PDB file of C-alpha atoms and ligand atoms in Angstrom:
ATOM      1  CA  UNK A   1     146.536-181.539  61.309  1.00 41.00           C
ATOM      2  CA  UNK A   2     147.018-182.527  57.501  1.00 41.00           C
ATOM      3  CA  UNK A   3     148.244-178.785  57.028  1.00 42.00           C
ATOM      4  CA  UNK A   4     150.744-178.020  59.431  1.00 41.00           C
ATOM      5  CA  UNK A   5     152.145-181.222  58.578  1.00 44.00           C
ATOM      6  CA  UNK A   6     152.428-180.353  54.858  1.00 42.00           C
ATOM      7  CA  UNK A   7     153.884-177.046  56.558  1.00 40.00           C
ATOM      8  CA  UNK A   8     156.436-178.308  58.804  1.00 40.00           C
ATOM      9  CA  UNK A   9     157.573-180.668  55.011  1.00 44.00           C
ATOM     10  CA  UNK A  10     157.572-177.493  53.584  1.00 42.00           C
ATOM     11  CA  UNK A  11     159.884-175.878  56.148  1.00 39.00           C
ATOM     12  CA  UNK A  12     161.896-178.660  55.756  1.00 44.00           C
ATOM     13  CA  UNK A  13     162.378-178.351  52.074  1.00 41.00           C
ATOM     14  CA  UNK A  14     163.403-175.048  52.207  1.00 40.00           C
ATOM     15  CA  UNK A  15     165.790-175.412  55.088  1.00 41.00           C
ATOM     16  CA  UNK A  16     167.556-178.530  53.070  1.00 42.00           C
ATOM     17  CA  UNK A  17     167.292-176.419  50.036  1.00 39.00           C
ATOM     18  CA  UNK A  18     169.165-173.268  52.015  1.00 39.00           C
ATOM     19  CA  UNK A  19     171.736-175.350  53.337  1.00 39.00           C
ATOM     20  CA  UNK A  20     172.648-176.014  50.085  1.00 38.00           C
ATOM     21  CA  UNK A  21     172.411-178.282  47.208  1.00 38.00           C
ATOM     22  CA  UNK A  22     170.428-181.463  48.580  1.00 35.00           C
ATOM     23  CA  UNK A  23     172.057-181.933  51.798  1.00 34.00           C
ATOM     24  CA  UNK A  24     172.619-186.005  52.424  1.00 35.00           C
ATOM     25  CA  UNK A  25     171.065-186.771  48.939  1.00 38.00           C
ATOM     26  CA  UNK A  26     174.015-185.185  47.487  1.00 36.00           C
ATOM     27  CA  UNK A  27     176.173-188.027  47.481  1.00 35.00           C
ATOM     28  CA  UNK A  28     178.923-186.514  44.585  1.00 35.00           C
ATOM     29  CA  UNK A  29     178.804-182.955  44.225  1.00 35.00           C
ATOM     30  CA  UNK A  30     182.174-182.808  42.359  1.00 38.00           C
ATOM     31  CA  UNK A  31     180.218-184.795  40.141  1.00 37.00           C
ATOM     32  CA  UNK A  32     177.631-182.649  39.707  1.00 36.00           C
ATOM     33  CA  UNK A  33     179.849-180.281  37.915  1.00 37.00           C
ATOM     34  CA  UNK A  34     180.782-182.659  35.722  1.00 37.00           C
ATOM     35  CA  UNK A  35     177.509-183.053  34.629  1.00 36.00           C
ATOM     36  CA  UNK A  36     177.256-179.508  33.522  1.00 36.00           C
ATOM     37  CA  UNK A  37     180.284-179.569  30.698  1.00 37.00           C
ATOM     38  CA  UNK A  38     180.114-179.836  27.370  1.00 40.00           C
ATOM     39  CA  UNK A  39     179.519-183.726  25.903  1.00 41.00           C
ATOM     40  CA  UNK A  40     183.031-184.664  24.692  1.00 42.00           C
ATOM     41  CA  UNK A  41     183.546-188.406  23.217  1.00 42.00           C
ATOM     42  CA  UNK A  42     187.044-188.794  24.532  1.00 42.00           C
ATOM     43  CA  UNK A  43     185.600-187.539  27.747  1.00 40.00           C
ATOM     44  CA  UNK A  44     188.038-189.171  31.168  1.00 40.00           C
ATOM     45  CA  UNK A  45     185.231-189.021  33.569  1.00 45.00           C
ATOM     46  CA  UNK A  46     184.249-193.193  34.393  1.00 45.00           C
ATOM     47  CA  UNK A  47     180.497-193.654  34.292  1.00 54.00           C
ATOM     48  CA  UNK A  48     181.263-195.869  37.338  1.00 49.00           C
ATOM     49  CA  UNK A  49     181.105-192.532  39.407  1.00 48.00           C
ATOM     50  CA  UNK A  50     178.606-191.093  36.632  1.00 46.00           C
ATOM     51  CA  UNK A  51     176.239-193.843  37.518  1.00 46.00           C
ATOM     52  CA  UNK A  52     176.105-193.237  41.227  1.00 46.00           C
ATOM     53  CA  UNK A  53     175.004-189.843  40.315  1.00 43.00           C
ATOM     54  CA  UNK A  54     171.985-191.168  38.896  1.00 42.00           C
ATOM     55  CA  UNK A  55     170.423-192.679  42.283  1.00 38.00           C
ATOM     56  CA  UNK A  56     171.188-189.441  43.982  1.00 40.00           C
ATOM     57  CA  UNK A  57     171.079-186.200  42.069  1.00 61.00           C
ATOM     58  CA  UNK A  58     170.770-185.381  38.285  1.00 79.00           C
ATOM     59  CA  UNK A  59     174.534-186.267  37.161  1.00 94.00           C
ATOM     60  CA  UNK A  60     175.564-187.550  33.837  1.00 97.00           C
ATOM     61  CA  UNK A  61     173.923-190.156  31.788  1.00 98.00           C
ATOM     62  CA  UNK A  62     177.343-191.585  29.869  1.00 98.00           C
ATOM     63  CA  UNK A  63     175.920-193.380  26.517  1.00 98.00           C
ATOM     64  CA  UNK A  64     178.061-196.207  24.616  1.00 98.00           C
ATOM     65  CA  UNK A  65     177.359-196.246  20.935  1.00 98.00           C
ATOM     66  CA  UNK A  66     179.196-197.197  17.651  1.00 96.00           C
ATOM     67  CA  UNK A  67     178.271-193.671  14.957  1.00 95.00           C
ATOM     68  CA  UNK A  68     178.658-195.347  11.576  1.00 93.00           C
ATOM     69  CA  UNK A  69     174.345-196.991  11.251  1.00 96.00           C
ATOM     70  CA  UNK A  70     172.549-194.141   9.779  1.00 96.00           C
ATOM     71  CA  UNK A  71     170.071-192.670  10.621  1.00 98.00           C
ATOM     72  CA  UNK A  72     170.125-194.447  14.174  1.00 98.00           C
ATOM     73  CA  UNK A  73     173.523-193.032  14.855  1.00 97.00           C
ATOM     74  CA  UNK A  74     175.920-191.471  12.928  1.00 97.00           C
ATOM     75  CA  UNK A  75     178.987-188.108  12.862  1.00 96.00           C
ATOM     76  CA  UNK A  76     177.509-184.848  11.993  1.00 97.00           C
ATOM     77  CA  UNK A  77     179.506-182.399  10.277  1.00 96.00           C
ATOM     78  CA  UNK A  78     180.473-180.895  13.560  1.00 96.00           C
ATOM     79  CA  UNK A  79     182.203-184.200  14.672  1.00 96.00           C
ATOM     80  CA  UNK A  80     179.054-184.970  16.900  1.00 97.00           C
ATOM     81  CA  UNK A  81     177.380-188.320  17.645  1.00 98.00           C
ATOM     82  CA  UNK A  82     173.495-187.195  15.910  1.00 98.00           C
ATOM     83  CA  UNK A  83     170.637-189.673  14.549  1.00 98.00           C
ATOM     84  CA  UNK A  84     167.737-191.236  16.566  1.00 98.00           C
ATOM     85  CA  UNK A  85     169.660-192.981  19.546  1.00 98.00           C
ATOM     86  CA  UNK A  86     171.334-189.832  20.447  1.00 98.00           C
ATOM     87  CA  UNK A  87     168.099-187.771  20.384  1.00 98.00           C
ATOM     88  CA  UNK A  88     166.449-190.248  22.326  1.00 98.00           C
ATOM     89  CA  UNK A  89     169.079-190.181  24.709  1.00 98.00           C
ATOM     90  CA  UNK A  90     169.168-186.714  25.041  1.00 98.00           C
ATOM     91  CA  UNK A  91     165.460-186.414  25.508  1.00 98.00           C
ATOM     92  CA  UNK A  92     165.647-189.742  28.541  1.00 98.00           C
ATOM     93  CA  UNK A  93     168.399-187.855  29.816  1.00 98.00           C
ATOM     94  CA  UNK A  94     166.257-184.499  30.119  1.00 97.00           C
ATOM     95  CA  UNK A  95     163.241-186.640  31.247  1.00 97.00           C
ATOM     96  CA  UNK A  96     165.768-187.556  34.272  1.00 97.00           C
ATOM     97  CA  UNK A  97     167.480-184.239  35.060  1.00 96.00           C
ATOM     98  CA  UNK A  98     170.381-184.893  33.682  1.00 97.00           C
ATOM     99  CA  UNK A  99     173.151-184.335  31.173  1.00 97.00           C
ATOM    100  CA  UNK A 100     174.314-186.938  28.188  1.00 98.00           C
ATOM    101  CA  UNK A 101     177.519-187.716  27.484  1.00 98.00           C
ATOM    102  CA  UNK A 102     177.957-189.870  24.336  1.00 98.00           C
ATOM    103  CA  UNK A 103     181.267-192.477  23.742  1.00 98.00           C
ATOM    104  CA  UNK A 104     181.780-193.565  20.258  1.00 97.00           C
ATOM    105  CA  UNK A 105     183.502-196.771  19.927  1.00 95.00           C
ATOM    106  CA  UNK A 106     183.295-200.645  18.314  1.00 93.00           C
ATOM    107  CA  UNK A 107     179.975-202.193  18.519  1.00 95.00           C
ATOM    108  CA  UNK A 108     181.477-205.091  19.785  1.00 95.00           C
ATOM    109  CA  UNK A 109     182.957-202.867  22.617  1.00 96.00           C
ATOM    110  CA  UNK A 110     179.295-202.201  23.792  1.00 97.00           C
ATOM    111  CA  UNK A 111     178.496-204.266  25.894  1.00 98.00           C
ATOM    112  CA  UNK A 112     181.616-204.509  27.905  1.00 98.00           C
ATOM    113  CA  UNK A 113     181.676-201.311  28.327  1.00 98.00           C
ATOM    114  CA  UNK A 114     178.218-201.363  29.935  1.00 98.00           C
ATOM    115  CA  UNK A 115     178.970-204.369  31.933  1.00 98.00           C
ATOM    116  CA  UNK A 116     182.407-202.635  33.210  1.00 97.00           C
ATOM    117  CA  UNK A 117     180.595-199.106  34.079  1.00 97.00           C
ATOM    118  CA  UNK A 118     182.684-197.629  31.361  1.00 98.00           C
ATOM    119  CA  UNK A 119     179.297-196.478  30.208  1.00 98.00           C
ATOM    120  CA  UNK A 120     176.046-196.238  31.771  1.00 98.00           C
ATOM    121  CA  UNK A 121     173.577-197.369  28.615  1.00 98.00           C
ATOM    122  CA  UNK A 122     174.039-198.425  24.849  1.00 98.00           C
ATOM    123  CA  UNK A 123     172.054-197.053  22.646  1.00 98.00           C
ATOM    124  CA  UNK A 124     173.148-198.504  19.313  1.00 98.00           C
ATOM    125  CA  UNK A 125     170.530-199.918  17.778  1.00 98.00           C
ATOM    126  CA  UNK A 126     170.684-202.513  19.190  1.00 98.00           C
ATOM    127  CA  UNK A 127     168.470-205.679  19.099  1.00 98.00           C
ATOM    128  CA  UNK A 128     167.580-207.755  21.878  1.00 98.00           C
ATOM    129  CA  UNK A 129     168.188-211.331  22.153  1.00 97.00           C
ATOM    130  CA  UNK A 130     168.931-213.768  24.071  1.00 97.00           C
ATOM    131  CA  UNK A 131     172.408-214.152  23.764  1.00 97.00           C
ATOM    132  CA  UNK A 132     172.986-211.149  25.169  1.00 98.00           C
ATOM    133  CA  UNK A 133     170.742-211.245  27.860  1.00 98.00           C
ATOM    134  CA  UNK A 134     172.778-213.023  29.327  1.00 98.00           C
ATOM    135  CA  UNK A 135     175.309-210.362  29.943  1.00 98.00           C
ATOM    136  CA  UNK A 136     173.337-207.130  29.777  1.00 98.00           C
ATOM    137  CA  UNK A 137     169.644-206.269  30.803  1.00 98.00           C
ATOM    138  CA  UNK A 138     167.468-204.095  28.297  1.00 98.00           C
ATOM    139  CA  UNK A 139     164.518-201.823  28.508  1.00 98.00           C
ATOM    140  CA  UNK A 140     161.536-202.360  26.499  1.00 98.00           C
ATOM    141  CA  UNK A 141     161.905-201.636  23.195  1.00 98.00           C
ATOM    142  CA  UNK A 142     161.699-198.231  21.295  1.00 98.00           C
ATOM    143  CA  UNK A 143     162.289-199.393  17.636  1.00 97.00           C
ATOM    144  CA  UNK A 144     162.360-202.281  15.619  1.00 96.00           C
ATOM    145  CA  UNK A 145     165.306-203.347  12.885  1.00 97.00           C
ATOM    146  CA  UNK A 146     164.541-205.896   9.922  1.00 97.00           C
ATOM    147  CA  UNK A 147     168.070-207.801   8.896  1.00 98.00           C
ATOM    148  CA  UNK A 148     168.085-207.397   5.323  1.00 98.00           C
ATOM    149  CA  UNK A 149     170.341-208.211   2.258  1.00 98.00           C
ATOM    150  CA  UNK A 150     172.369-205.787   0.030  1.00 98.00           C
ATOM    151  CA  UNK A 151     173.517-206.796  -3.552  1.00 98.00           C
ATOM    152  CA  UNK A 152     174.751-204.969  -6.473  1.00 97.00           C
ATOM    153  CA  UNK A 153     172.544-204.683  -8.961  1.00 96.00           C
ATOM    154  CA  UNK A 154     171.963-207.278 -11.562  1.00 95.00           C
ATOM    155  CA  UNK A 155     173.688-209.554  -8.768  1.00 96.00           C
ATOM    156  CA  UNK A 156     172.100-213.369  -9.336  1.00 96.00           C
ATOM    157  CA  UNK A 157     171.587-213.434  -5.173  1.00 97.00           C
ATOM    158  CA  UNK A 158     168.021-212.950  -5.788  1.00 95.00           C
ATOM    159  CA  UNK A 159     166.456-214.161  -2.033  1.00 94.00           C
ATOM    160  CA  UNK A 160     167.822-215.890   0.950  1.00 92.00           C
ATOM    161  CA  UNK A 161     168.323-218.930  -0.108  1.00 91.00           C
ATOM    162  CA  UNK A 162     170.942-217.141  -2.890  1.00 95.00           C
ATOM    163  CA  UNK A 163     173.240-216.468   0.318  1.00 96.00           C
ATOM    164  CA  UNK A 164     174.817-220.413   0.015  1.00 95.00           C
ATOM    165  CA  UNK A 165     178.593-220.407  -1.353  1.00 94.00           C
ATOM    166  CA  UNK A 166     178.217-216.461  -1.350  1.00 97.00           C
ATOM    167  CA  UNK A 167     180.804-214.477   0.295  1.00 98.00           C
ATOM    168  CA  UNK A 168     178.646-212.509   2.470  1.00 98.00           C
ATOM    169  CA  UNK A 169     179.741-209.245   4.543  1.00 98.00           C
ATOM    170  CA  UNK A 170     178.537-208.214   8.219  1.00 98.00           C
ATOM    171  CA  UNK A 171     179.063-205.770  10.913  1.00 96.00           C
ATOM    172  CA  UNK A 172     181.442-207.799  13.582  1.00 96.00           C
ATOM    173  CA  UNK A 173     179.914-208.875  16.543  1.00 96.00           C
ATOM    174  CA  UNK A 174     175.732-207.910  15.262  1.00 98.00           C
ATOM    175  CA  UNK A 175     173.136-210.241  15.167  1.00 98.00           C
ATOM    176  CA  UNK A 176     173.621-210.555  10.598  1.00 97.00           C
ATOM    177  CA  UNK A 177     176.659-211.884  11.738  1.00 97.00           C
ATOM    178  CA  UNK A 178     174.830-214.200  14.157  1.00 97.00           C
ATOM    179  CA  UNK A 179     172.895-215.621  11.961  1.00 97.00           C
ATOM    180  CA  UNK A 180     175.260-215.475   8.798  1.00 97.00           C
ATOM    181  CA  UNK A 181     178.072-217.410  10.270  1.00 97.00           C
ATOM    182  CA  UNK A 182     175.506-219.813  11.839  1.00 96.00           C
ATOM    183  CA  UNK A 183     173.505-220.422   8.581  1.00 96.00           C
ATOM    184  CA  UNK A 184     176.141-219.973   5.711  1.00 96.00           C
ATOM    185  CA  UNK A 185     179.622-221.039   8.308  1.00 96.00           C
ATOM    186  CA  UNK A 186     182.455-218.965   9.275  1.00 96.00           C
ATOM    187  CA  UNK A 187     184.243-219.146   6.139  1.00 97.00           C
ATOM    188  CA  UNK A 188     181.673-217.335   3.928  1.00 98.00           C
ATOM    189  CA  UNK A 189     181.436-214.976   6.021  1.00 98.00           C
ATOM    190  CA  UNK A 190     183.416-211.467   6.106  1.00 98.00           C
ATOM    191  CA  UNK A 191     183.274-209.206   9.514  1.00 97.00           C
ATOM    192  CA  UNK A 192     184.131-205.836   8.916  1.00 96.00           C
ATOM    193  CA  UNK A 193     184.087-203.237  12.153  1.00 92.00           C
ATOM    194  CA  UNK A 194     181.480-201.478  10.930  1.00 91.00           C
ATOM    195  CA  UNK A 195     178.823-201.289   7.780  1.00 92.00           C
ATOM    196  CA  UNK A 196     180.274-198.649   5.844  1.00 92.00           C
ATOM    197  CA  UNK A 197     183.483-200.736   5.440  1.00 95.00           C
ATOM    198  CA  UNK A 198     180.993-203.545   4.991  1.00 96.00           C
ATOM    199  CA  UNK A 199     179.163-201.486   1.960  1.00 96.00           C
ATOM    200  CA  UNK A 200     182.950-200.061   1.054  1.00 96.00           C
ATOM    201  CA  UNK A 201     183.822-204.085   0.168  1.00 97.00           C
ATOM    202  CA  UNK A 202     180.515-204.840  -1.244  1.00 97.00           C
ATOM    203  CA  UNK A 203     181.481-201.896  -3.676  1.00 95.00           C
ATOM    204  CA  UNK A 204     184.907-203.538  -4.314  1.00 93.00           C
ATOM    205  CA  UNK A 205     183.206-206.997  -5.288  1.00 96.00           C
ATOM    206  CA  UNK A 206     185.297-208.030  -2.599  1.00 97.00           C
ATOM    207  CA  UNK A 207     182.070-209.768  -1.263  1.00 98.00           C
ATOM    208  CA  UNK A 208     178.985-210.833  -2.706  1.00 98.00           C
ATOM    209  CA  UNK A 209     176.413-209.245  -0.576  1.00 98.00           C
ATOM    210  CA  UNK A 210     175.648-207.515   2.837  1.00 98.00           C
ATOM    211  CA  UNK A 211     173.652-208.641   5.461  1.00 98.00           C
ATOM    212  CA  UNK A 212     172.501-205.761   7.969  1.00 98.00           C
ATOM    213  CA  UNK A 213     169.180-203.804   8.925  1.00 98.00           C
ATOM    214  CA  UNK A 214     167.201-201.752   6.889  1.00 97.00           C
ATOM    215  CA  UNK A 215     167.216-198.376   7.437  1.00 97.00           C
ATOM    216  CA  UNK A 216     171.125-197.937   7.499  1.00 97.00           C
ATOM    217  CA  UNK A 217     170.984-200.436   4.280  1.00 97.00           C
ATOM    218  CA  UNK A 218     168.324-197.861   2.946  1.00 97.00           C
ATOM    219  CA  UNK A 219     171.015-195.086   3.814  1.00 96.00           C
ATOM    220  CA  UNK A 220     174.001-196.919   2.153  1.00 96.00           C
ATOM    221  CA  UNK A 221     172.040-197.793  -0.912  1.00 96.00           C
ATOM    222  CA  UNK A 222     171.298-194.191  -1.450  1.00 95.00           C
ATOM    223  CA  UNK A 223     174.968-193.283  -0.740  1.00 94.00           C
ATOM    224  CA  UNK A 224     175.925-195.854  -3.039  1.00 93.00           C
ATOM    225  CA  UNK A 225     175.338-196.331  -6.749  1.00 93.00           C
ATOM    226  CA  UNK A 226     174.457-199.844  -7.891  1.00 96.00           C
ATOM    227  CA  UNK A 227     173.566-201.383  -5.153  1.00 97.00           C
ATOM    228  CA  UNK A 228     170.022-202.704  -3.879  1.00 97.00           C
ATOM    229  CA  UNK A 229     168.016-204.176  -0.886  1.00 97.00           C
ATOM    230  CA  UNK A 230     166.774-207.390  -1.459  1.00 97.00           C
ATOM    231  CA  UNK A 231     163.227-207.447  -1.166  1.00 94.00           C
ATOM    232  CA  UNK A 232     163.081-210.170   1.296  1.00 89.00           C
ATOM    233  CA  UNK A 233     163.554-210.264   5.159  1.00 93.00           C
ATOM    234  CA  UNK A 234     166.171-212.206   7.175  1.00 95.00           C
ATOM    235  CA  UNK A 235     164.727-211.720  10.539  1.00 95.00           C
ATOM    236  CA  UNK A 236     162.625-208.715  12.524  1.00 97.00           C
ATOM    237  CA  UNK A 237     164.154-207.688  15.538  1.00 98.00           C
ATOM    238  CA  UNK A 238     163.729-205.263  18.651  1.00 98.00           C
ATOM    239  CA  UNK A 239     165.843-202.539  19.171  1.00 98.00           C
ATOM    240  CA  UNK A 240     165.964-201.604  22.726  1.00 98.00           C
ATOM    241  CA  UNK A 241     168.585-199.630  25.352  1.00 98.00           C
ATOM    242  CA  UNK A 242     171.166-202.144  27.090  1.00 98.00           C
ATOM    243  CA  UNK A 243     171.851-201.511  30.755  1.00 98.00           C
ATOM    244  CA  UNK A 244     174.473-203.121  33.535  1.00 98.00           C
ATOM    245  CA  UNK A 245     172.767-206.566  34.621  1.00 98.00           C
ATOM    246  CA  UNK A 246     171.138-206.210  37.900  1.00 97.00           C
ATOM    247  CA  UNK A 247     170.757-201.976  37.539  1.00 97.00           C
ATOM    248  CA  UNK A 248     167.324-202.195  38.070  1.00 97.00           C
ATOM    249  CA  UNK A 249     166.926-198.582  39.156  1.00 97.00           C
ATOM    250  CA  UNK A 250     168.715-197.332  36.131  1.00 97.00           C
ATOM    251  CA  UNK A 251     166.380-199.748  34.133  1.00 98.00           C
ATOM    252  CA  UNK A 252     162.978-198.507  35.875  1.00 98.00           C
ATOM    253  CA  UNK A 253     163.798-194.872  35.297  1.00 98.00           C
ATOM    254  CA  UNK A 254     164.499-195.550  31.629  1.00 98.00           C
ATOM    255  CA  UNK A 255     161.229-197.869  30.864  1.00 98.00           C
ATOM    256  CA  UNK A 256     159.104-195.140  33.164  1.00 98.00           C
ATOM    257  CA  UNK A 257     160.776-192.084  30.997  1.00 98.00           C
ATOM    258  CA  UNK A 258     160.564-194.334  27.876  1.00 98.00           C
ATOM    259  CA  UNK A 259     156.878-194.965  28.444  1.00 98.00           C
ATOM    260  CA  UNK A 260     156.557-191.029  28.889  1.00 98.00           C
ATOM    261  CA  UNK A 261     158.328-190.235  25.530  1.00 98.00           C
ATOM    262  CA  UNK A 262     156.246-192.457  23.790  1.00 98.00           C
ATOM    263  CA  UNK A 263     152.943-191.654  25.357  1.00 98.00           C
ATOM    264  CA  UNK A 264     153.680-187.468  24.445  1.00 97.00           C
ATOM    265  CA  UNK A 265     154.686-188.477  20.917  1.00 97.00           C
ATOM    266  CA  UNK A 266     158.139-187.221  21.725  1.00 98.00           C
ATOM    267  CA  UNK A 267     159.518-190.791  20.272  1.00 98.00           C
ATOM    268  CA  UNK A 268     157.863-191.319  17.679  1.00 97.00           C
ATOM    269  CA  UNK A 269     158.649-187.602  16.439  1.00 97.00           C
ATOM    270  CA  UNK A 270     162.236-187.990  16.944  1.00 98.00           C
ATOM    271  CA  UNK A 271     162.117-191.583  14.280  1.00 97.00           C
ATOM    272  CA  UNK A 272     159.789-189.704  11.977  1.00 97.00           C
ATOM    273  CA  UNK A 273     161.746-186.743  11.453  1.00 97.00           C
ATOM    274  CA  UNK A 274     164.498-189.604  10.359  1.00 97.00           C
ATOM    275  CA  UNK A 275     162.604-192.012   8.783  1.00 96.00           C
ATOM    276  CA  UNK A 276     159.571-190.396   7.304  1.00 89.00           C
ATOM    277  CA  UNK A 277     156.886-192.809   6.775  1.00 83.00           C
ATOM    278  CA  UNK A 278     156.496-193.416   2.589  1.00 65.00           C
TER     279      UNK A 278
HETATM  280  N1  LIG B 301     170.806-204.546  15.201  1.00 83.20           N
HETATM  281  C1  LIG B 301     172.066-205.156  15.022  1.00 83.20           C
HETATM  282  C2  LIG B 301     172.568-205.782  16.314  1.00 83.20           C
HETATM  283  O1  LIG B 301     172.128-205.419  17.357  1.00 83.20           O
HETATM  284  C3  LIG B 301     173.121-204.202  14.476  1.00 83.20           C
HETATM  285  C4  LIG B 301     173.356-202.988  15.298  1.00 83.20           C
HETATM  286  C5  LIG B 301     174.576-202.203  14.831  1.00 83.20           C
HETATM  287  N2  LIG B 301     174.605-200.944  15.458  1.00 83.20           N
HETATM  288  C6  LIG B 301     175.557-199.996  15.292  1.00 83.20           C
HETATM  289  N3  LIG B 301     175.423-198.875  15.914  1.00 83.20           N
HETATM  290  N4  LIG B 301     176.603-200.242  14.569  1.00 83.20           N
HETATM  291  O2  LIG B 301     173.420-206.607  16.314  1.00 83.20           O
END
């Protein structure tokens, strides 16, 4: 009995399969072609009609991120969003069948742009708290982010406590400037849209110090002559992939590919080959 059931499934399959591309599953199949062009950042397609693909057939994964935090995201010579969030995109998107499309834009764009289906996920190195989970939901985490403070050299800032009075810089709308403007007040602190214009000031001695996480600071500092990392932490934080409140499918495929990635060594490989452990 057991066989000619599996049979008759089988049969159906490949009658579905003849008839062409899915049948009823195939809820977009303009969409579907989509899915199969080239990544562009400007790209018009709305992730609103991106994101139905995903229920249905492979589609396009659209990712928000903002490409100036080495080495989790950052331009390529070729113009191209590269660094750890977009190859673990690319590999979750693969995971699920489908094709990435990555928007560059403000980071404090992110997560309206999630919430308004502009994009489908942020991937931005971005830390959970709670603040935010109020507006977004997030996966479990894939990385974790230390706040940390950059000075020039020979600066007299010498540990946290050194921040009071200071004129301190920080990526708008980030969790440094969080806790900066709730710690040191609003008028100490300096937002800049993003922390190479942070780092660009520092430079200037237009402000005193930087707060943001380590491994872009690690990136800057190299960039940058005369500058150095504080050897003190501000806070440890989770890094983890934002998501539209309430898209709980979206959310269960990601933690269920996530979990896969990490399991096979696939994410781990992709943060090595960008941080290599000292
Ligand atoms: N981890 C910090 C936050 O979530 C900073 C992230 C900044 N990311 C970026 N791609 N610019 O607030």
């Amino acid at each position: 009995m057991k066989k000619i059931a599996f049979l008759l499934a089988a049969l159906m399959l490949l009658t579905a399969g003849l008839a062409g591309c899915g049948g009823k599953d195939n809820t977009a199949p303009d969409n579907s072609q989509a899915g199969t062009q080239e990544p562009a950042a400007d790209a018009g397609s709305s992730a609103a009609d991106d994101a139905d693909n995903t229920a249905s057939d492979g589609g396009t994964l659209v990712m928000g991120t903002n490409a100036a935090f080495p080495p989790y995201e950052f331009m390529d010579e070729n113009n191209e969003v590269a660094g750890i969030d977009a190859e673990i995109a690319a590999a979750l998107a693969e995971k699920l069948g489908m094709e990435l499309e990555i928007k560059d834009m403000a980071f404090e764009s992110l997560i309206p742009a999630v919430q308004g289906g502009a994009v489908d996920v942020v991937l931005a190195g971005m830390t959970v708290n709670e603040e935010r989970l109020e507006s977004v939901d997030f996966t479990e985490s894939y990385a974790t982010g230390i706040q940390v403070v950059i000075v020039p050299e020979g600066s007299e800032i010498v540990d946290i406590d050194g921040l009071d009075g200071k004129t301190i810089g920080v990526q708008s709308g980030t969790t440094g400037d969080t806790y900066c403007t709730g710690d040191y007040g609003q008028e100490n602190v300096k937002q800049f849209d993003n922390g190479a214009l942070a780092i660009a000031a520092l430079a200037n001695g237009q402000v005193d110090c930087v707060v943001i996480d380590n491994e872009p600071a690690k990136n800057y500092v190299a960039a940058n002559a005369g500058l150095q990392i504080l050897d003190t932490e501000y806070a440890v934080e989770d890094y983890a992939i934002a998501v539209a409140k309430g898209n709980t499918e979206l959310l269960e495929k990601l933690n269920t590919a996530m979990a896969e990635l990490k399991e096979d060594g696939t994410i781990g490989g992709i943060i090595e080959k960008y941080i290599p452990a000292e």
